[in-house]
C-alpha positions as YAML, in Angstrom:
chain: A
units: angstrom
residues:
- id: 1
  name: UNK
  ca: [45.39, 148.94, 178.27]
- id: 2
  name: UNK
  ca: [42.89, 149.03, 181.38]
- id: 3
  name: UNK
  ca: [40.47, 150.55, 179.19]
- id: 4
  name: UNK
  ca: [42.21, 153.32, 177.20]
- id: 5
  name: UNK
  ca: [42.73, 154.40, 174.01]
- id: 6
  name: UNK
  ca: [46.43, 154.17, 172.51]
- id: 7
  name: UNK
  ca: [47.85, 157.48, 173.19]
- id: 8
  name: UNK
  ca: [51.10, 157.17, 171.80]
- id: 9
  name: UNK
  ca: [53.40, 155.27, 168.89]
- id: 10
  name: UNK
  ca: [54.74, 152.88, 172.45]
- id: 11
  name: UNK
  ca: [50.44, 151.83, 172.00]
- id: 12
  name: UNK
  ca: [49.93, 151.44, 168.64]
- id: 13
  name: UNK
  ca: [53.32, 149.11, 168.40]
- id: 14
  name: UNK
  ca: [51.99, 147.01, 170.76]
- id: 15
  name: UNK
  ca: [48.91, 147.10, 169.46]
- id: 16
  name: UNK
  ca: [49.79, 146.15, 166.03]
- id: 17
  name: UNK
  ca: [52.55, 143.51, 166.63]
- id: 18
  name: UNK
  ca: [49.47, 141.27, 169.39]
- id: 19
  name: UNK
  ca: [47.66, 141.82, 165.66]
- id: 20
  name: UNK
  ca: [50.25, 140.14, 163.85]
- id: 21
  name: UNK
  ca: [50.79, 137.74, 166.03]
- id: 22
  name: UNK
  ca: [47.55, 136.59, 166.19]
- id: 23
  name: UNK
  ca: [47.49, 136.73, 162.18]
- id: 24
  name: UNK
  ca: [50.22, 134.20, 162.41]
- id: 25
  name: UNK
  ca: [48.95, 131.97, 164.85]
- id: 26
  name: UNK
  ca: [46.18, 131.75, 162.54]
- id: 27
  name: UNK
  ca: [48.38, 131.20, 159.87]
- id: 28
  name: UNK
  ca: [49.68, 128.33, 161.48]
- id: 29
  name: UNK
  ca: [46.71, 126.64, 162.27]
- id: 30
  name: UNK
  ca: [45.29, 127.05, 158.74]
- id: 31
  name: UNK
  ca: [48.57, 125.27, 156.90]
- id: 32
  name: UNK
  ca: [48.50, 122.58, 160.30]
- id: 33
  name: UNK
  ca: [44.23, 122.36, 158.84]
- id: 34
  name: UNK
  ca: [45.42, 121.48, 155.40]
- id: 35
  name: UNK
  ca: [48.45, 118.93, 156.07]
- id: 36
  name: UNK
  ca: [46.12, 116.95, 158.04]
- id: 37
  name: UNK
  ca: [43.08, 116.97, 155.13]
- id: 38
  name: UNK
  ca: [45.66, 117.13, 152.64]
- id: 39
  name: UNK
  ca: [46.52, 113.11, 154.53]
- id: 40
  name: UNK
  ca: [42.75, 112.11, 155.21]
- id: 41
  name: UNK
  ca: [41.77, 113.60, 151.67]
- id: 42
  name: UNK
  ca: [44.66, 110.55, 150.15]
- id: 43
  name: UNK
  ca: [42.67, 107.87, 151.53]
- id: 44
  name: UNK
  ca: [39.58, 108.77, 150.11]
- id: 45
  name: UNK
  ca: [38.38, 107.96, 146.39]
- id: 46
  name: UNK
  ca: [36.15, 106.11, 144.04]
- id: 47
  name: UNK
  ca: [39.17, 103.33, 143.89]
- id: 48
  name: UNK
  ca: [37.51, 101.66, 146.76]
- id: 49
  name: UNK
  ca: [41.40, 101.09, 148.52]
- id: 50
  name: UNK
  ca: [42.23, 100.11, 151.62]
- id: 51
  name: UNK
  ca: [43.72, 102.50, 154.73]
- id: 52
  name: UNK
  ca: [46.94, 99.65, 154.31]
- id: 53
  name: UNK
  ca: [46.24, 99.68, 150.09]
- id: 54
  name: UNK
  ca: [46.45, 103.30, 150.20]
- id: 55
  name: UNK
  ca: [49.69, 103.12, 152.03]
- id: 56
  name: UNK
  ca: [51.72, 100.79, 150.01]
- id: 57
  name: UNK
  ca: [50.88, 102.83, 146.95]
- id: 58
  name: UNK
  ca: [52.26, 105.64, 148.49]
- id: 59
  name: UNK
  ca: [55.40, 104.18, 148.70]
- id: 60
  name: UNK
  ca: [54.99, 102.78, 145.57]
- id: 61
  name: UNK
  ca: [54.89, 98.63, 147.37]
- id: 62
  name: UNK
  ca: [51.40, 98.07, 145.99]
- id: 63
  name: UNK
  ca: [50.19, 96.72, 143.27]
- id: 64
  name: UNK
  ca: [50.58, 98.71, 140.05]
- id: 65
  name: UNK
  ca: [47.30, 99.63, 139.62]
- id: 66
  name: UNK
  ca: [47.98, 100.61, 143.19]
- id: 67
  name: UNK
  ca: [50.59, 102.53, 142.94]
- id: 68
  name: UNK
  ca: [49.03, 104.60, 139.71]
- id: 69
  name: UNK
  ca: [45.80, 106.05, 141.38]
- id: 70
  name: UNK
  ca: [47.74, 107.30, 144.40]
- id: 71
  name: UNK
  ca: [51.06, 108.44, 142.42]
- id: 72
  name: UNK
  ca: [49.60, 109.50, 138.75]
- id: 73
  name: UNK
  ca: [45.22, 109.86, 139.70]
- id: 74
  name: UNK
  ca: [44.97, 111.29, 143.24]
- id: 75
  name: UNK
  ca: [48.17, 113.11, 144.19]
- id: 76
  name: UNK
  ca: [48.40, 115.52, 141.34]
- id: 77
  name: UNK
  ca: [44.57, 116.29, 141.40]
- id: 78
  name: UNK
  ca: [44.66, 117.12, 145.00]
- id: 79
  name: UNK
  ca: [47.87, 119.20, 144.36]
- id: 80
  name: UNK
  ca: [45.55, 121.13, 141.34]
- id: 81
  name: UNK
  ca: [42.59, 121.63, 143.50]
- id: 82
  name: UNK
  ca: [45.08, 123.24, 145.76]
- id: 83
  name: UNK
  ca: [46.38, 124.71, 143.81]
- id: 84
  name: UNK
  ca: [43.39, 127.29, 142.26]
- id: 85
  name: UNK
  ca: [42.12, 127.14, 145.66]
- id: 86
  name: UNK
  ca: [44.75, 128.78, 147.20]
- id: 87
  name: UNK
  ca: [44.61, 131.59, 143.04]
- id: 88
  name: UNK
  ca: [40.53, 131.44, 142.97]
- id: 89
  name: UNK
  ca: [40.60, 133.35, 147.04]
- id: 90
  name: UNK
  ca: [43.59, 135.03, 146.50]
- id: 91
  name: UNK
  ca: [42.23, 136.84, 143.13]
- id: 92
  name: UNK
  ca: [39.49, 136.50, 144.99]
- id: 93
  name: UNK
  ca: [41.12, 138.98, 147.46]
- id: 94
  name: UNK
  ca: [42.69, 140.85, 144.88]
- id: 95
  name: UNK
  ca: [39.75, 142.57, 143.53]
- id: 96
  name: UNK
  ca: [37.83, 142.81, 146.65]
- id: 97
  name: UNK
  ca: [40.63, 145.34, 147.42]
- id: 98
  name: UNK
  ca: [41.30, 146.87, 144.33]
- id: 99
  name: UNK
  ca: [37.66, 147.73, 143.91]
- id: 100
  name: UNK
  ca: [36.26, 148.05, 147.20]
- id: 101
  name: UNK
  ca: [33.66, 145.96, 147.13]
- id: 102
  name: UNK
  ca: [33.28, 143.56, 148.74]
- id: 103
  name: UNK
  ca: [31.46, 141.82, 145.90]
- id: 104
  name: UNK
  ca: [34.07, 141.48, 143.36]
- id: 105
  name: UNK
  ca: [35.59, 138.51, 142.78]
- id: 106
  name: UNK
  ca: [37.97, 137.25, 139.84]
- id: 107
  name: UNK
  ca: [35.27, 137.08, 137.51]
- id: 108
  name: UNK
  ca: [34.57, 140.74, 137.62]
- id: 109
  name: UNK
  ca: [36.70, 141.59, 134.93]
- id: 110
  name: UNK
  ca: [35.43, 139.44, 132.68]
- id: 111
  name: UNK
  ca: [38.44, 136.98, 132.80]
- id: 112
  name: UNK
  ca: [36.14, 134.01, 133.32]
- id: 113
  name: UNK
  ca: [33.95, 134.38, 130.72]
- id: 114
  name: UNK
  ca: [36.37, 134.98, 128.24]
- id: 115
  name: UNK
  ca: [38.36, 131.84, 129.25]
- id: 116
  name: UNK
  ca: [35.16, 130.14, 128.89]
- id: 117
  name: UNK
  ca: [34.17, 131.45, 124.82]
- id: 118
  name: UNK
  ca: [38.29, 130.32, 124.20]
- id: 119
  name: UNK
  ca: [36.93, 126.54, 125.58]
- id: 120
  name: UNK
  ca: [34.13, 126.75, 124.42]
- id: 121
  name: UNK
  ca: [35.75, 127.61, 120.88]
- id: 122
  name: UNK
  ca: [38.47, 124.65, 120.93]
- id: 123
  name: UNK
  ca: [35.63, 122.13, 122.03]
- id: 124
  name: UNK
  ca: [33.29, 123.26, 119.18]
- id: 125
  name: UNK
  ca: [35.75, 123.69, 116.72]
- id: 126
  name: UNK
  ca: [38.87, 122.50, 117.41]
- id: 127
  name: UNK
  ca: [41.03, 125.50, 117.63]
- id: 128
  name: UNK
  ca: [45.26, 125.17, 118.97]
- id: 129
  name: UNK
  ca: [43.75, 121.33, 117.66]
- id: 130
  name: UNK
  ca: [47.52, 120.90, 117.36]
- id: 131
  name: UNK
  ca: [48.34, 120.61, 121.24]
- id: 132
  name: UNK
  ca: [47.50, 117.01, 121.13]
- id: 133
  name: UNK
  ca: [44.77, 117.10, 123.51]
- id: 134
  name: UNK
  ca: [45.34, 120.47, 124.92]
- id: 135
  name: UNK
  ca: [43.64, 122.53, 122.63]
- id: 136
  name: UNK
  ca: [40.76, 123.49, 125.69]
- id: 137
  name: UNK
  ca: [43.64, 124.42, 128.11]
- id: 138
  name: UNK
  ca: [45.49, 126.75, 125.83]
- id: 139
  name: UNK
  ca: [42.78, 128.50, 124.27]
- id: 140
  name: UNK
  ca: [40.96, 129.33, 127.90]
- id: 141
  name: UNK
  ca: [44.43, 130.47, 129.33]
- id: 142
  name: UNK
  ca: [45.17, 132.84, 125.84]
- id: 143
  name: UNK
  ca: [41.37, 134.39, 125.58]
- id: 144
  name: UNK
  ca: [41.90, 134.80, 129.95]
- id: 145
  name: UNK
  ca: [45.42, 136.34, 129.46]
- id: 146
  name: UNK
  ca: [43.62, 138.39, 125.88]
- id: 147
  name: UNK
  ca: [40.74, 139.21, 127.94]
- id: 148
  name: UNK
  ca: [42.70, 141.26, 130.29]
- id: 149
  name: UNK
  ca: [44.33, 143.29, 127.13]
- id: 150
  name: UNK
  ca: [40.75, 144.34, 126.34]
- id: 151
  name: UNK
  ca: [39.86, 144.99, 129.11]
- id: 152
  name: UNK
  ca: [42.47, 147.60, 130.44]
- id: 153
  name: UNK
  ca: [42.38, 148.98, 126.65]
- id: 154
  name: UNK
  ca: [38.77, 149.68, 126.67]
- id: 155
  name: UNK
  ca: [39.23, 151.48, 129.73]
- id: 156
  name: UNK
  ca: [42.44, 153.06, 128.55]
- id: 157
  name: UNK
  ca: [42.22, 156.98, 128.22]
- id: 158
  name: UNK
  ca: [44.63, 159.47, 127.67]
- id: 159
  name: UNK
  ca: [43.89, 160.80, 131.86]
- id: 160
  name: UNK
  ca: [45.36, 157.29, 133.31]
- id: 161
  name: UNK
  ca: [43.01, 154.12, 133.79]
- id: 162
  name: UNK
  ca: [40.86, 154.49, 136.58]
- id: 163
  name: UNK
  ca: [39.31, 152.04, 139.07]
- id: 164
  name: UNK
  ca: [35.40, 152.71, 138.08]
- id: 165
  name: UNK
  ca: [36.25, 152.31, 134.49]
- id: 166
  name: UNK
  ca: [38.08, 149.01, 134.55]
- id: 167
  name: UNK
  ca: [35.09, 148.12, 136.50]
- id: 168
  name: UNK
  ca: [32.57, 149.03, 133.62]
- id: 169
  name: UNK
  ca: [34.24, 147.61, 131.04]
- id: 170
  name: UNK
  ca: [34.83, 145.13, 132.47]
- id: 171
  name: UNK
  ca: [31.19, 144.39, 132.77]
- id: 172
  name: UNK
  ca: [30.41, 145.31, 129.02]
- id: 173
  name: UNK
  ca: [33.18, 142.65, 127.94]
- id: 174
  name: UNK
  ca: [31.63, 139.66, 130.31]
- id: 175
  name: UNK
  ca: [28.51, 140.17, 128.58]
- id: 176
  name: UNK
  ca: [29.71, 139.84, 125.38]
- id: 177
  name: UNK
  ca: [32.04, 136.61, 125.36]
- id: 178
  name: UNK
  ca: [28.72, 135.01, 127.68]
- id: 179
  name: UNK
  ca: [25.95, 136.12, 124.72]
- id: 180
  name: UNK
  ca: [29.23, 134.49, 122.30]
- id: 181
  name: UNK
  ca: [29.20, 131.24, 124.51]
- id: 182
  name: UNK
  ca: [26.15, 131.13, 124.15]
- id: 183
  name: UNK
  ca: [25.55, 131.60, 120.64]
- id: 184
  name: UNK
  ca: [28.42, 129.01, 120.40]
- id: 185
  name: UNK
  ca: [26.03, 126.28, 122.68]
- id: 186
  name: UNK
  ca: [23.19, 127.69, 120.16]
- id: 187
  name: UNK
  ca: [25.04, 126.14, 117.40]
- id: 188
  name: UNK
  ca: [26.86, 123.07, 118.86]
- id: 189
  name: UNK
  ca: [25.97, 119.80, 118.12]
- id: 190
  name: UNK
  ca: [24.45, 117.58, 121.30]
- id: 191
  name: UNK
  ca: [27.51, 115.91, 122.05]
- id: 192
  name: UNK
  ca: [29.75, 118.62, 121.37]
- id: 193
  name: UNK
  ca: [26.81, 120.70, 123.85]
- id: 194
  name: UNK
  ca: [27.30, 118.69, 126.69]
- id: 195
  name: UNK
  ca: [31.26, 118.74, 126.86]
- id: 196
  name: UNK
  ca: [30.70, 122.41, 126.83]
- id: 197
  name: UNK
  ca: [28.34, 122.60, 129.40]
- id: 198
  name: UNK
  ca: [30.54, 120.13, 131.64]
- id: 199
  name: UNK
  ca: [33.42, 122.44, 131.07]
- id: 200
  name: UNK
  ca: [31.91, 125.42, 132.18]
- id: 201
  name: UNK
  ca: [30.09, 123.57, 135.53]
- id: 202
  name: UNK
  ca: [34.33, 122.88, 136.60]
- id: 203
  name: UNK
  ca: [35.72, 120.39, 137.85]
- id: 204
  name: UNK
  ca: [39.27, 118.19, 138.39]
- id: 205
  name: UNK
  ca: [38.57, 115.02, 136.92]
- id: 206
  name: UNK
  ca: [41.15, 115.53, 134.15]
- id: 207
  name: UNK
  ca: [43.76, 116.92, 136.22]
- id: 208
  name: UNK
  ca: [46.72, 114.76, 136.32]
- id: 209
  name: UNK
  ca: [50.63, 115.87, 136.77]
- id: 210
  name: UNK
  ca: [50.52, 117.66, 133.26]
- id: 211
  name: UNK
  ca: [47.46, 120.27, 134.53]
- id: 212
  name: UNK
  ca: [49.56, 120.89, 137.72]
- id: 213
  name: UNK
  ca: [52.60, 122.10, 135.26]
- id: 214
  name: UNK
  ca: [50.71, 123.91, 133.04]
- id: 215
  name: UNK
  ca: [49.31, 126.17, 135.90]
- id: 216
  name: UNK
  ca: [51.39, 125.89, 138.41]
- id: 217
  name: UNK
  ca: [53.56, 128.59, 136.51]
- id: 218
  name: UNK
  ca: [51.55, 131.07, 135.89]
- id: 219
  name: UNK
  ca: [50.04, 130.71, 139.35]
- id: 220
  name: UNK
  ca: [53.15, 131.17, 141.15]
- id: 221
  name: UNK
  ca: [53.87, 133.93, 139.70]
- id: 222
  name: UNK
  ca: [50.24, 135.67, 139.73]
- id: 223
  name: UNK
  ca: [50.67, 134.80, 143.47]
- id: 224
  name: UNK
  ca: [54.59, 136.49, 143.57]
- id: 225
  name: UNK
  ca: [53.27, 139.56, 141.41]
- id: 226
  name: UNK
  ca: [50.12, 140.37, 143.84]
- id: 227
  name: UNK
  ca: [51.84, 139.01, 147.07]
- id: 228
  name: UNK
  ca: [54.80, 142.15, 146.39]
- id: 229
  name: UNK
  ca: [51.90, 144.40, 145.94]
- id: 230
  name: UNK
  ca: [50.16, 144.14, 149.80]
- id: 231
  name: UNK
  ca: [51.45, 146.38, 151.34]
- id: 232
  name: UNK
  ca: [50.95, 148.84, 148.77]
- id: 233
  name: UNK
  ca: [47.53, 147.36, 149.18]
- id: 234
  name: UNK
  ca: [46.76, 148.68, 152.23]
- id: 235
  name: UNK
  ca: [47.72, 152.10, 152.06]
- id: 236
  name: UNK
  ca: [45.15, 151.68, 148.77]
- id: 237
  name: UNK
  ca: [42.40, 150.63, 150.60]
- id: 238
  name: UNK
  ca: [42.30, 154.33, 152.54]
- id: 239
  name: UNK
  ca: [42.24, 155.88, 149.19]
- id: 240
  name: UNK
  ca: [44.07, 156.04, 145.87]
- id: 241
  name: UNK
  ca: [44.83, 160.08, 146.54]
- id: 242
  name: UNK
  ca: [46.39, 159.53, 149.67]
- id: 243
  name: UNK
  ca: [48.21, 156.70, 148.64]
- id: 244
  name: UNK
  ca: [49.66, 158.60, 145.80]
- id: 245
  name: UNK
  ca: [50.26, 161.75, 148.65]
- id: 246
  name: UNK
  ca: [52.36, 158.87, 150.21]
- id: 247
  name: UNK
  ca: [54.36, 157.99, 147.21]
- id: 248
  name: UNK
  ca: [52.72, 154.57, 145.80]
- id: 249
  name: UNK
  ca: [52.52, 154.62, 142.44]
- id: 250
  name: UNK
  ca: [49.05, 153.79, 142.20]
- id: 251
  name: UNK
  ca: [48.36, 152.58, 138.59]
- id: 252
  name: UNK
  ca: [51.93, 151.05, 138.45]
- id: 253
  name: UNK
  ca: [49.94, 148.59, 141.52]
- id: 254
  name: UNK
  ca: [46.60, 148.64, 139.54]
- id: 255
  name: UNK
  ca: [48.51, 146.55, 136.77]
- id: 256
  name: UNK
  ca: [50.56, 144.23, 138.50]
- id: 257
  name: UNK
  ca: [47.46, 143.44, 140.67]
- id: 258
  name: UNK
  ca: [45.36, 142.75, 137.50]
- id: 259
  name: UNK
  ca: [48.21, 140.56, 135.72]
- id: 260
  name: UNK
  ca: [48.55, 138.52, 138.63]
- id: 261
  name: UNK
  ca: [45.08, 137.95, 138.74]
- id: 262
  name: UNK
  ca: [44.41, 137.14, 135.56]
- id: 263
  name: UNK
  ca: [47.95, 135.32, 135.36]
- id: 264
  name: UNK
  ca: [45.81, 132.86, 138.71]
- id: 265
  name: UNK
  ca: [42.21, 132.77, 136.88]
- id: 266
  name: UNK
  ca: [44.25, 131.70, 134.02]
- id: 267
  name: UNK
  ca: [46.43, 129.24, 134.98]
- id: 268
  name: UNK
  ca: [43.19, 127.59, 136.69]
- id: 269
  name: UNK
  ca: [40.37, 127.82, 134.58]
- id: 270
  name: UNK
  ca: [42.66, 126.42, 131.95]
- id: 271
  name: UNK
  ca: [42.89, 123.28, 133.97]
- id: 272
  name: UNK
  ca: [39.66, 122.83, 135.85]
- id: 273
  name: UNK
  ca: [37.09, 124.91, 134.05]
- id: 274
  name: UNK
  ca: [34.65, 127.47, 135.66]
- id: 275
  name: UNK
  ca: [34.67, 127.45, 138.97]
- id: 276
  name: UNK
  ca: [32.09, 130.38, 141.05]
- id: 277
  name: UNK
  ca: [32.17, 131.16, 145.07]
- id: 278
  name: UNK
  ca: [35.52, 130.46, 145.95]
- id: 279
  name: UNK
  ca: [36.95, 133.99, 145.40]
- id: 280
  name: UNK
  ca: [33.68, 135.17, 147.07]
- id: 281
  name: UNK
  ca: [33.49, 133.47, 150.11]
- id: 282
  name: UNK
  ca: [37.15, 132.39, 151.26]
- id: 283
  name: UNK
  ca: [38.35, 135.98, 151.79]
- id: 284
  name: UNK
  ca: [35.22, 137.02, 153.28]
- id: 285
  name: UNK
  ca: [36.00, 134.67, 156.19]
- id: 286
  name: UNK
  ca: [39.60, 135.56, 156.95]
- id: 287
  name: UNK
  ca: [38.78, 138.80, 156.46]
- id: 288
  name: UNK
  ca: [36.49, 138.45, 159.31]
- id: 289
  name: UNK
  ca: [38.73, 136.35, 161.53]
- id: 290
  name: UNK
  ca: [42.59, 138.46, 160.89]
- id: 291
  name: UNK
  ca: [41.28, 141.75, 159.84]
- id: 292
  name: UNK
  ca: [42.08, 144.04, 156.39]
- id: 293
  name: UNK
  ca: [45.49, 143.66, 157.02]
- id: 294
  name: UNK
  ca: [46.63, 142.20, 153.51]
- id: 295
  name: UNK
  ca: [50.00, 141.36, 154.30]
- id: 296
  name: UNK
  ca: [48.25, 138.57, 156.99]
- id: 297
  name: UNK
  ca: [45.04, 137.90, 154.79]
- id: 298
  name: UNK
  ca: [46.63, 136.62, 151.74]
- id: 299
  name: UNK
  ca: [48.80, 133.73, 153.18]
- id: 300
  name: UNK
  ca: [45.38, 133.08, 154.93]
- id: 301
  name: UNK
  ca: [43.61, 133.15, 151.60]
- id: 302
  name: UNK
  ca: [46.11, 131.06, 149.75]
- id: 303
  name: UNK
  ca: [45.59, 127.82, 152.71]
- id: 304
  name: UNK
  ca: [41.76, 128.52, 153.52]
- id: 305
  name: UNK
  ca: [41.71, 128.36, 149.90]
- id: 306
  name: UNK
  ca: [43.19, 125.39, 149.72]
- id: 307
  name: UNK
  ca: [41.43, 123.72, 152.18]
- id: 308
  name: UNK
  ca: [37.93, 124.71, 151.02]
- id: 309
  name: UNK
  ca: [38.78, 123.62, 147.62]
- id: 310
  name: UNK
  ca: [39.69, 120.07, 148.86]
- id: 311
  name: UNK
  ca: [36.93, 119.45, 150.98]
- id: 312
  name: UNK
  ca: [34.58, 120.31, 148.61]
- id: 313
  name: UNK
  ca: [36.90, 118.30, 145.58]
- id: 314
  name: UNK
  ca: [36.67, 115.16, 148.38]
- id: 315
  name: UNK
  ca: [32.78, 115.71, 148.29]
- id: 316
  name: UNK
  ca: [32.00, 115.69, 144.80]
- id: 317
  name: UNK
  ca: [33.99, 112.60, 143.96]
- id: 318
  name: UNK
  ca: [32.77, 110.65, 146.40]
- id: 319
  name: UNK
  ca: [29.21, 111.40, 147.10]
- id: 320
  name: UNK
  ca: [27.80, 110.05, 144.02]
- id: 321
  name: UNK
  ca: [28.32, 106.91, 142.36]
- id: 322
  name: UNK
  ca: [29.02, 109.29, 138.94]
- id: 323
  name: UNK
  ca: [31.65, 112.04, 140.38]
- id: 324
  name: UNK
  ca: [29.78, 115.69, 140.44]
- id: 325
  name: UNK
  ca: [31.52, 118.74, 138.88]
- id: 326
  name: UNK
  ca: [32.85, 120.58, 142.26]
- id: 327
  name: UNK
  ca: [31.86, 123.93, 140.24]
- id: 328
  name: UNK
  ca: [28.17, 123.01, 140.76]
- id: 329
  name: UNK
  ca: [28.91, 121.42, 144.37]
- id: 330
  name: UNK
  ca: [30.85, 125.48, 145.27]
- id: 331
  name: UNK
  ca: [27.44, 127.12, 143.80]
- id: 332
  name: UNK
  ca: [24.92, 124.90, 146.02]
- id: 333
  name: UNK
  ca: [27.31, 125.71, 149.05]
- id: 334
  name: UNK
  ca: [28.16, 128.52, 148.56]
- id: 335
  name: UNK
  ca: [24.93, 130.62, 147.54]
- id: 336
  name: UNK
  ca: [23.78, 130.40, 151.08]
- id: 337
  name: UNK
  ca: [26.58, 130.38, 153.06]
- id: 338
  name: UNK
  ca: [27.63, 133.48, 151.30]
- id: 339
  name: UNK
  ca: [23.63, 134.87, 152.10]
- id: 340
  name: UNK
  ca: [23.85, 134.11, 155.56]
- id: 341
  name: UNK
  ca: [27.41, 135.95, 156.29]
- id: 342
  name: UNK
  ca: [25.23, 138.26, 154.40]
- id: 343
  name: UNK
  ca: [22.89, 138.34, 157.31]
- id: 344
  name: UNK
  ca: [24.32, 137.85, 160.49]
- id: 345
  name: UNK
  ca: [28.69, 139.46, 159.68]
- id: 346
  name: UNK
  ca: [27.96, 142.25, 157.26]
- id: 347
  name: UNK
  ca: [29.23, 145.07, 160.03]
- id: 348
  name: UNK
  ca: [32.18, 143.39, 160.03]
- id: 349
  name: UNK
  ca: [33.10, 142.27, 156.83]
- id: 350
  name: UNK
  ca: [34.70, 145.68, 155.56]
- id: 351
  name: UNK
  ca: [35.16, 147.24, 158.90]
...
């Protein structure tokens, strides 16, 4: 362009096409990185299997124990990790866009707090105990979705539901559920308290094929609901009034985005507990790399979140003799990294 500013529709289209081509290239590179890391992580774990035994277990030609470790433990666990990483990252991207706040994350509406309260009730008092060991999962899922409905009911008025009211009601309800969870912890016996605390730290150590089947439906539905609204998110990011002028049904879009995020969080926390910082850091990284276009940003967040969680989970299960809850690791590594981004790239985050 020899230093000239774009002055025609053709120039703008050329710039847009170049930006999209760059985004597609980054998506392909991230997808290749995810596939490579998945293969590498498959051979890493606490089972002490050699490379040859892992290959035999993957093909079903190894011993019963090797086949079981690879096919019934490692593969389903890694698929759960990918699901949760993608879900939390896209949920964070959606909340940051919806609230126009770089500090927003899936927890901003109190969804994680509601799920934690439901799980604590199930662990302490056995609600949904008829579900054959899945009472905690079911309780976390139901309370997460119920929290979304409660937040929206509190924020609703005859004049509509503003983004600010959703944010304020989410903060209030999050504080309420956090207090109720703390009360349950205070009243719980030592063994029960340990189970509650471990669940709230976030871990994939109990994730198998059943967990994958439980999480995949709500997470895929949530991704679809958000995915079909990415272009509307681009328009709304310029301002709700301007979006209405351009024909976007802001109210309907907001409901779809919040419900989609709720499904993502519900499906995630129901199988692995609360894992922080994923929905805060990953969208920032790819927003700086690829820009604010949500059509490109969403697949990048899905793939990047999966890569991030695979790496964190592999480190968590190999760094010590006993498995470290991955939620601790994401917080220990995520908080300093996030502060580094804020200090060094703050002007670029939302440019």
